[in-house]
Coordinates of C-alpha atoms in Angstrom, one line a residue:
Chain A
M843 CA 21.5 29.7 -14.7
K844 CA 20.9 26.8 -12.3
C845 CA 22.9 23.7 -12.8
L846 CA 22.0 20.1 -12.0
Q847 CA 25.0 18.0 -10.9
V848 CA 25.0 14.2 -10.7
K849 CA 28.3 12.8 -9.3
E850 CA 28.9 9.1 -9.0
I851 CA 25.3 8.2 -8.5
E852 CA 24.9 4.4 -8.1
N853 CA 22.7 1.7 -6.6
E854 CA 22.2 -2.0 -6.7
W855 CA 21.2 -2.0 -10.4
L856 CA 23.0 1.1 -11.6
P857 CA 26.7 1.5 -12.5
K858 CA 28.4 4.7 -11.2
S859 CA 27.4 7.6 -13.4
S860 CA 28.0 11.3 -13.4
L861 CA 26.7 14.2 -15.5
T862 CA 26.1 17.9 -15.3
I863 CA 23.5 19.9 -17.1
K864 CA 22.6 23.6 -17.1
M865 CA 19.1 25.1 -17.5
G866 CA 18.5 25.8 -21.2
E867 CA 20.5 22.8 -22.3
C868 CA 19.3 19.5 -23.9
I869 CA 21.4 16.4 -23.5
V870 CA 20.5 13.0 -25.0
I871 CA 21.4 9.7 -23.4
S872 CA 21.5 6.6 -25.6
G873 CA 22.6 3.1 -25.1
P874 CA 21.5 -0.5 -25.3
S875 CA 18.2 -1.4 -23.6
G876 CA 18.3 -2.9 -20.2
I877 CA 21.5 -1.0 -19.4
G878 CA 19.9 1.1 -16.7
K879 CA 18.9 4.4 -18.4
S880 CA 15.5 4.4 -16.8
L881 CA 17.0 3.5 -13.5
L882 CA 19.4 6.4 -13.8
L883 CA 16.5 8.8 -14.3
R884 CA 14.6 7.2 -11.4
A885 CA 17.6 7.6 -9.1
I886 CA 18.0 11.3 -10.1
A887 CA 14.3 11.9 -9.4
D888 CA 14.9 10.2 -6.1
L889 CA 12.4 7.5 -6.6
D890 CA 15.0 4.7 -5.9
V891 CA 17.5 4.6 -3.1
H892 CA 20.9 5.6 -4.3
E893 CA 24.4 6.6 -3.3
G894 CA 26.5 9.5 -4.6
Y895 CA 25.8 13.2 -5.0
V896 CA 22.8 14.8 -6.8
G897 CA 22.2 18.5 -6.3
I898 CA 21.2 21.8 -7.9
D899 CA 23.7 24.7 -7.5
N900 CA 25.6 22.9 -4.8
V901 CA 22.4 22.2 -2.7
P902 CA 22.2 18.4 -2.3
Y903 CA 18.9 16.8 -3.0
N904 CA 18.3 15.7 0.5
D905 CA 18.4 19.3 1.7
I906 CA 15.2 19.8 -0.3
P907 CA 12.0 18.1 0.6
A908 CA 11.3 15.1 -1.7
V909 CA 8.0 16.5 -2.9
Q910 CA 9.6 19.8 -3.9
W911 CA 12.6 18.0 -5.4
R912 CA 10.4 16.0 -7.8
K913 CA 8.5 19.1 -8.8
Q914 CA 11.8 20.8 -9.6
V915 CA 13.3 17.7 -11.3
G916 CA 10.3 16.2 -13.2
L917 CA 10.5 12.7 -14.4
L918 CA 8.5 11.5 -17.4
A919 CA 8.3 7.7 -17.3
A920 CA 8.4 5.6 -20.5
E921 CA 4.9 4.4 -19.8
S922 CA 2.4 6.9 -18.4
A923 CA 0.1 5.9 -15.5
W924 CA -3.3 7.4 -14.7
W925 CA -5.0 6.9 -11.4
G926 CA -8.2 8.8 -11.8
E927 CA -11.1 8.5 -14.2
M928 CA -10.9 11.8 -16.2
V929 CA -8.1 13.6 -17.7
S930 CA -8.9 16.6 -15.5
D931 CA -8.3 14.5 -12.4
H932 CA -4.6 14.6 -13.4
I933 CA -4.0 17.9 -15.2
E934 CA -4.7 21.2 -13.7
N935 CA -3.8 24.8 -14.6
I936 CA -2.7 24.0 -18.1
D937 CA -2.7 26.8 -20.7
S938 CA -4.6 26.1 -23.8
E939 CA -1.7 27.1 -26.0
Q940 CA 0.2 24.1 -24.8
L941 CA -2.8 21.8 -25.2
N942 CA -3.3 23.0 -28.7
S943 CA 0.3 22.5 -29.6
L944 CA -0.1 18.8 -29.2
G945 CA -3.4 18.6 -30.9
F946 CA -5.8 18.8 -27.9
T947 CA -8.4 21.4 -26.8
E948 CA -9.9 22.4 -23.5
E949 CA -12.5 19.7 -24.2
T950 CA -9.8 17.0 -23.8
L951 CA -9.8 17.6 -20.1
N952 CA -13.3 16.1 -19.9
W953 CA -12.3 13.0 -21.6
S954 CA -12.3 9.7 -19.8
I955 CA -8.9 8.0 -19.4
D956 CA -10.3 4.8 -20.8
R957 CA -10.9 6.2 -24.2
L958 CA -7.3 7.6 -24.7
S959 CA -5.0 5.8 -27.1
T960 CA -1.4 5.1 -26.1
G961 CA -0.2 8.0 -28.1
E962 CA -2.7 10.4 -26.6
K963 CA -1.8 9.2 -23.1
Q964 CA 1.9 9.8 -23.8
R965 CA 1.3 13.4 -25.2
L966 CA -1.0 14.2 -22.2
A967 CA 1.6 12.8 -19.8
I968 CA 4.1 15.3 -21.3
L969 CA 1.7 18.2 -20.8
R970 CA 1.0 16.9 -17.3
V971 CA 4.6 17.0 -16.2
L972 CA 5.1 20.5 -17.7
T973 CA 2.3 21.9 -15.5
N974 CA 4.8 21.6 -12.5
K975 CA 7.1 23.9 -14.4
P976 CA 10.2 21.8 -13.6
D977 CA 13.7 23.4 -13.9
F978 CA 15.0 20.0 -15.1
L979 CA 13.1 17.4 -17.1
L980 CA 14.1 13.7 -17.2
L981 CA 12.5 12.3 -20.3
D982 CA 12.4 8.5 -20.7
E983 CA 11.9 8.0 -24.5
P984 CA 9.1 10.5 -24.6
T985 CA 8.4 10.0 -28.3
A986 CA 8.8 6.2 -28.6
N987 CA 5.1 5.6 -29.0
L988 CA 4.3 8.5 -31.3
D989 CA 3.7 8.9 -35.0
P990 CA 6.3 11.0 -36.9
K991 CA 4.1 14.1 -37.0
S992 CA 3.5 14.0 -33.2
V993 CA 7.2 13.3 -32.6
R994 CA 8.1 16.7 -34.3
K995 CA 5.4 18.5 -32.3
V996 CA 6.6 17.1 -29.0
E997 CA 10.2 17.9 -29.9
K998 CA 9.2 21.5 -30.6
L999 CA 7.1 21.8 -27.5
L1000 CA 9.9 20.4 -25.2
L1001 CA 12.7 22.4 -26.8
D1002 CA 10.6 25.6 -26.6
Y1003 CA 10.1 24.9 -23.0
C1004 CA 13.8 24.2 -22.6
H1005 CA 14.7 27.6 -24.0
S1006 CA 12.0 29.8 -22.8
N1007 CA 11.5 28.6 -19.2
P1008 CA 14.5 27.9 -19.3
A1009 CA 14.9 24.2 -18.3
G1010 CA 17.5 21.5 -18.6
L1011 CA 16.4 18.4 -20.5
I1012 CA 17.9 15.0 -20.0
W1013 CA 16.4 13.0 -22.9
V1014 CA 16.8 9.3 -23.3
S1015 CA 16.4 8.3 -26.9
H1016 CA 17.3 5.4 -29.2
D1017 CA 16.7 7.5 -32.3
M1018 CA 20.0 8.7 -33.7
E1019 CA 18.3 11.1 -36.1
Q1020 CA 16.3 12.6 -33.2
A1021 CA 19.5 12.9 -31.2
K1022 CA 21.1 14.9 -34.0
R1023 CA 18.1 17.2 -34.2
I1024 CA 17.7 18.0 -30.5
A1025 CA 21.0 17.4 -28.6
D1026 CA 23.3 20.1 -27.4
R1027 CA 25.5 17.3 -25.9
R1028 CA 25.3 13.5 -26.1
Y1029 CA 26.0 10.8 -23.6
L1030 CA 26.4 7.1 -24.2
F1031 CA 25.3 4.7 -21.4
E1032 CA 27.5 1.6 -21.3
E1033 CA 28.3 -1.2 -18.9
A1034 CA 30.9 1.0 -17.2
G1035 CA 28.4 3.9 -16.8
L1036 CA 27.9 7.2 -18.5
R1037 CA 30.3 8.6 -21.0
E1038 CA 30.1 11.9 -22.9
E1039 CA 30.4 11.6 -26.7
K1040 CA 32.4 14.1 -28.6
V1041 CA 30.5 15.1 -31.6
Chain B
M140 CA -32.3 -23.0 35.1
N141 CA -30.0 -25.9 34.3
M142 CA -28.5 -26.6 31.0
I143 CA -28.4 -30.1 29.6
S144 CA -24.8 -31.4 30.0
L145 CA -23.4 -33.2 26.9
S146 CA -22.0 -36.6 27.3
A147 CA -19.1 -38.2 25.4
V148 CA -21.7 -40.2 23.4
D149 CA -23.5 -37.0 22.4
L150 CA -20.3 -35.6 21.0
S151 CA -19.4 -38.8 19.3
I152 CA -22.7 -38.7 17.3
A153 CA -21.7 -35.3 16.0
A154 CA -18.2 -36.6 15.3
V155 CA -19.7 -39.4 13.1
L156 CA -21.2 -36.7 10.9
V157 CA -17.7 -35.2 10.3
V158 CA -16.3 -38.7 9.6
V159 CA -19.1 -39.3 7.1
L160 CA -18.3 -36.0 5.4
A161 CA -14.6 -37.0 5.3
I162 CA -15.5 -40.3 3.6
L163 CA -17.7 -38.4 1.1
G164 CA -14.7 -36.0 0.5
L165 CA -12.5 -39.0 -0.2
K166 CA -15.0 -40.5 -2.7
L167 CA -15.3 -37.2 -4.5
Q168 CA -11.6 -36.7 -4.5
L169 CA -11.9 -33.2 -3.0
G170 CA -8.4 -33.4 -1.5
V171 CA -9.7 -31.9 1.8
T172 CA -10.2 -35.0 3.8
K173 CA -6.9 -34.9 5.6
Q174 CA -7.3 -31.1 6.4
L175 CA -10.9 -31.7 7.6
L176 CA -9.8 -34.5 10.0
I177 CA -6.8 -32.6 11.3
A178 CA -9.0 -29.5 11.8
A179 CA -11.6 -31.5 13.7
V180 CA -8.9 -33.0 15.9
R181 CA -7.4 -29.6 16.5
T182 CA -10.7 -28.1 17.4
T183 CA -11.3 -30.8 20.0
V184 CA -7.8 -30.6 21.5
Q185 CA -7.5 -26.8 21.5
L186 CA -11.0 -26.3 23.0
L187 CA -10.5 -28.9 25.7
L188 CA -7.2 -27.2 26.5
I189 CA -8.7 -23.8 26.8
G190 CA -11.5 -25.4 28.8
Y191 CA -9.0 -26.5 31.4
I192 CA -7.2 -23.2 31.3
L193 CA -10.5 -21.3 31.8
K194 CA -11.4 -23.7 34.7
F195 CA -8.1 -22.9 36.3
L196 CA -8.6 -19.2 35.8
F197 CA -12.1 -19.2 37.1
D198 CA -11.0 -21.0 40.3
N199 CA -8.0 -18.7 40.8
V200 CA -9.2 -15.1 40.1
H201 CA -6.1 -13.0 39.9
L202 CA -5.2 -10.0 37.7
G203 CA -1.7 -11.5 37.0
Y204 CA -3.1 -14.7 35.5
L205 CA -5.5 -12.7 33.4
A206 CA -2.7 -10.5 32.1
V207 CA -0.7 -13.5 31.1
I208 CA -3.5 -15.2 29.2
S209 CA -4.4 -11.9 27.5
V210 CA -0.9 -11.4 26.2
V211 CA -0.7 -15.0 25.0
M212 CA -4.0 -14.5 23.1
L213 CA -2.7 -11.2 21.6
M214 CA 0.5 -12.9 20.4
F215 CA -1.4 -15.7 18.7
A216 CA -3.7 -13.2 17.1
G217 CA -0.7 -11.1 15.9
R218 CA 0.9 -14.2 14.4
E219 CA -2.4 -15.1 12.7
V220 CA -2.6 -11.6 11.1
M221 CA 0.9 -12.0 9.7
A222 CA 0.2 -15.5 8.5
R223 CA -2.8 -14.3 6.5
Q224 CA -0.8 -11.8 4.5
T225 CA 0.4 -12.8 1.0
H226 CA 3.2 -10.3 1.3
P227 CA 3.8 -9.4 4.9
Y228 CA 6.1 -6.6 6.0
K229 CA 9.7 -7.7 6.5
G230 CA 11.3 -8.0 9.9
L231 CA 9.5 -7.2 13.2
W232 CA 7.1 -4.9 11.4
G233 CA 5.0 -7.8 10.0
F234 CA 4.2 -9.0 13.4
G235 CA 4.5 -5.7 15.3
M236 CA 2.0 -3.6 13.4
G237 CA -0.8 -6.0 13.5
T238 CA -0.2 -6.8 17.2
L239 CA 0.2 -3.2 18.3
S240 CA -2.9 -2.0 16.5
M241 CA -4.9 -5.0 18.0
F242 CA -3.5 -4.2 21.4
L243 CA -4.5 -0.5 21.2
S244 CA -8.0 -1.1 20.0
T245 CA -9.1 -4.4 21.6
F246 CA -7.5 -3.8 25.0
M247 CA -8.8 -0.3 25.3
V248 CA -12.4 -1.2 24.2
T249 CA -12.4 -4.3 26.4
L250 CA -11.1 -2.4 29.4
L251 CA -13.8 0.2 28.9
A252 CA -16.5 -2.5 28.7
L253 CA -15.3 -4.3 31.8
T254 CA -14.7 -1.3 34.0
V255 CA -17.5 1.0 33.0
I256 CA -20.3 -1.0 31.3
I257 CA -20.3 -4.4 32.9
N258 CA -18.6 -3.1 36.1
N259 CA -18.3 -6.5 37.9
D260 CA -16.5 -6.9 41.2
P261 CA -13.6 -7.4 40.6
W262 CA -13.7 -5.9 37.1
Y263 CA -11.3 -8.6 35.8
T264 CA -13.6 -11.4 36.7
P265 CA -12.4 -14.0 34.1
Q266 CA -15.9 -15.2 33.2
Y267 CA -16.5 -11.9 31.5
A268 CA -13.0 -10.7 30.7
I269 CA -11.7 -13.7 28.7
P270 CA -14.7 -14.4 26.4
L271 CA -15.0 -10.7 25.8
L272 CA -11.4 -10.2 24.9
G273 CA -11.5 -13.4 22.8
M274 CA -14.4 -12.2 20.7
M275 CA -12.8 -8.8 20.3
L276 CA -9.4 -10.2 19.2
G277 CA -11.0 -12.7 16.9
N278 CA -12.9 -10.1 15.0
T279 CA -10.4 -7.3 15.1
M280 CA -7.8 -9.8 13.8
T281 CA -9.9 -10.5 10.7
G282 CA -10.5 -6.8 10.1
I283 CA -6.8 -5.9 10.4
A284 CA -5.7 -8.9 8.3
L285 CA -8.1 -7.9 5.5
G286 CA -7.2 -4.3 5.7
L287 CA -3.4 -4.9 5.5
E288 CA -3.8 -7.5 2.8
R289 CA -5.8 -5.1 0.7
L290 CA -3.2 -2.4 1.3
T291 CA -0.1 -4.4 0.4
Q292 CA -1.8 -6.1 -2.6
A293 CA -3.1 -2.8 -4.0
A294 CA 0.3 -1.1 -3.5
R295 CA 2.0 -3.8 -5.5
E296 CA -0.6 -3.9 -8.2
Q297 CA -0.8 -0.1 -8.5
Q298 CA 2.9 0.6 -8.2
N299 CA 2.9 2.5 -11.5
N300 CA 0.0 4.7 -10.4
I301 CA 1.5 5.5 -7.0
E302 CA 4.9 6.3 -8.5
A303 CA 3.4 8.4 -11.3
R304 CA 2.0 10.6 -8.5
L305 CA 5.3 10.7 -6.7
M306 CA 7.0 11.7 -9.9
L307 CA 4.6 14.7 -10.1
G308 CA 5.5 15.8 -6.6
H309 CA 2.7 14.2 -4.6
S310 CA 3.7 13.0 -1.2
G311 CA 3.5 9.3 -0.3
H312 CA 0.5 10.1 1.9
E313 CA -1.3 11.7 -1.0
A314 CA -0.2 9.1 -3.5
I315 CA -1.7 6.2 -1.5
T316 CA -4.9 8.0 -0.2
D317 CA -7.3 6.1 -2.4
I318 CA -5.8 2.7 -1.5
R319 CA -5.6 3.6 2.1
K320 CA -9.3 4.5 2.3
Q321 CA -10.3 1.4 0.3
S322 CA -8.2 -0.8 2.7
M323 CA -9.9 0.6 5.7
R324 CA -13.3 0.0 4.2
Y325 CA -12.3 -3.5 3.4
G326 CA -11.4 -4.3 6.9
M327 CA -14.7 -2.9 8.3
I328 CA -17.1 -4.4 5.8
P329 CA -17.4 -7.9 7.5
I330 CA -18.4 -6.5 10.8
I331 CA -20.8 -4.0 9.2
N332 CA -22.4 -6.8 7.3
S333 CA -22.8 -9.0 10.3
M334 CA -24.3 -6.2 12.3
A335 CA -26.8 -5.6 9.5
A336 CA -27.7 -9.3 9.2
A337 CA -27.7 -10.1 12.9
G338 CA -30.9 -11.8 14.0
L339 CA -32.4 -11.9 10.4
V340 CA -30.1 -14.4 8.8
S341 CA -28.2 -15.9 11.7
L342 CA -28.3 -15.9 15.4
P343 CA -24.9 -14.7 16.6
G344 CA -22.8 -17.4 18.2
M345 CA -22.6 -15.9 21.6
M346 CA -26.3 -15.3 21.9
T347 CA -27.0 -18.8 20.8
G348 CA -24.7 -20.1 23.4
Q349 CA -26.3 -18.0 26.2
I350 CA -29.8 -19.2 25.1
L351 CA -28.7 -22.8 25.0
A352 CA -27.3 -22.3 28.5
G353 CA -30.7 -21.2 29.7
S354 CA -30.5 -17.4 29.7
P355 CA -33.7 -15.5 29.0
P356 CA -33.6 -14.4 25.3
L357 CA -33.8 -10.7 26.1
E358 CA -30.8 -10.8 28.4
A359 CA -28.9 -12.7 25.7
V360 CA -30.0 -10.1 23.1
K361 CA -28.8 -7.2 25.2
Y362 CA -25.4 -8.8 25.7
Q363 CA -25.2 -9.5 22.0
I364 CA -25.9 -5.9 21.1
L365 CA -23.2 -4.8 23.5
I366 CA -20.8 -7.3 22.0
M367 CA -21.7 -6.2 18.4
F368 CA -21.0 -2.5 19.3
L369 CA -17.7 -3.4 21.0
I370 CA -16.6 -5.6 18.2
A371 CA -17.5 -3.0 15.5
S372 CA -15.6 -0.2 17.3
G373 CA -12.7 -2.4 18.2
T374 CA -12.4 -3.7 14.6
G375 CA -12.9 -0.3 13.1
F376 CA -10.3 1.5 15.3
G377 CA -7.9 -1.4 14.9
T378 CA -8.1 -1.5 11.2
V379 CA -7.7 2.3 10.9
I380 CA -4.6 2.2 13.1
A381 CA -3.1 -0.8 11.3
V382 CA -3.7 0.6 7.8
V383 CA -2.3 4.0 8.8
M384 CA 0.8 2.4 10.1
G385 CA 1.1 0.1 7.2
S386 CA 0.7 2.8 4.5
H387 CA 3.2 4.9 6.4
R388 CA 5.7 2.1 6.3
L389 CA 5.4 1.7 2.6
F390 CA 7.2 5.0 2.1
D391 CA 10.5 6.2 3.4
E392 CA 11.6 9.6 4.6
R393 CA 12.2 10.7 1.0
D394 CA 8.6 9.7 0.0
R395 CA 9.8 6.7 -2.1
L396 CA 7.5 3.8 -2.5
R397 CA 9.4 0.9 -0.7
L398 CA 7.8 -2.3 -1.9
D399 CA 11.1 -4.0 -0.9
R400 CA 9.9 -3.7 2.7
L401 CA 7.4 -6.4 1.9
R402 CA 8.3 -10.0 1.5
K403 CA 8.2 -11.5 -2.0

């Protein structure tokens, strides 16, 4: 089982933080907004310049080309962005089972981005990041914009992926009920950085 | 064929028109009167100055003098490219990229034109070299400034889109492809438009000047066509080089989008 290690990662906006996660594990990070949870995920995905060690099985991130790193450590941003016109400009090689599980069909791929609702965009963004088959997924409030029914579907899809692939999930959530449902371990993000909560 | 020399009185009459416009601007409270007058004075002083410099250069034909004036012109153009950016690159890059790409494109194209096409003796005869380089730099400058402005603006506006692609494992090069192409087009459109409209809508300035100075129209036209082609290629190559360098600079070795390399 591969293991993602983050040791004393920090930058201008981010307090020193450390965590470790194995494939097949789901950890939930919660904490007040504006504390830097999104920035932590961005730093781990190497989108922002940072200090400290990040690596998979003792191979540091900068020994792996950036493009490959981000395929292996997939980041799902809180707000999805779409650069092309059609859904199919963004999502390739997706199996219809996954599409169906979030209420879409093959036909969805021919939809224009303009006609998608916020919730549809969010669910499609989740499917989009899964097509890379990442070993670790950094999820920035993936269900914040979804109705309760979709929330459960997304949780199931992501946990299934977590166990079957297997993959490690780092899941940022404000929803305590959700944290109870999905978390193997829980972290609290505070001024001083990341702290593991004993449950 | 002698051209009619303009006297101070002739120029004064034209100057009165500008003054009348300035007064009108004042009455209409356009807030441009001061700028208009300053610009008119600048035009007079700068052109007179360059007139004297050209006179000196024409009287003293020497490659060294020509090199010096060319570099000075290039530096001014480089500064102008940077000054036209809303968010120029920080540090030496802001000045350096525009200047280097202008140098590569305009100097190469101008050299080719002087040595192979016009082929005067000596090839650096300033009557040809300086106006040619001036026109090349002036137009290339516009193309590069437009291209870089479009690039940096679009990168800032579309940060989310670019980073969404990076998150999915696209390289910086891939993530900014659309913007890069668009910026190159942007820089080239003005010269394409002026080639398309030349002669129909307006008589290009250089040709007008030659005709006013008494050249046969067809000779003037041939020169104008040459200039158009040189300007189009100089601007095109320069814009491509500048935008490639600029988009490269927007990412670091880890394919991160580095908008912090632009000034706020």
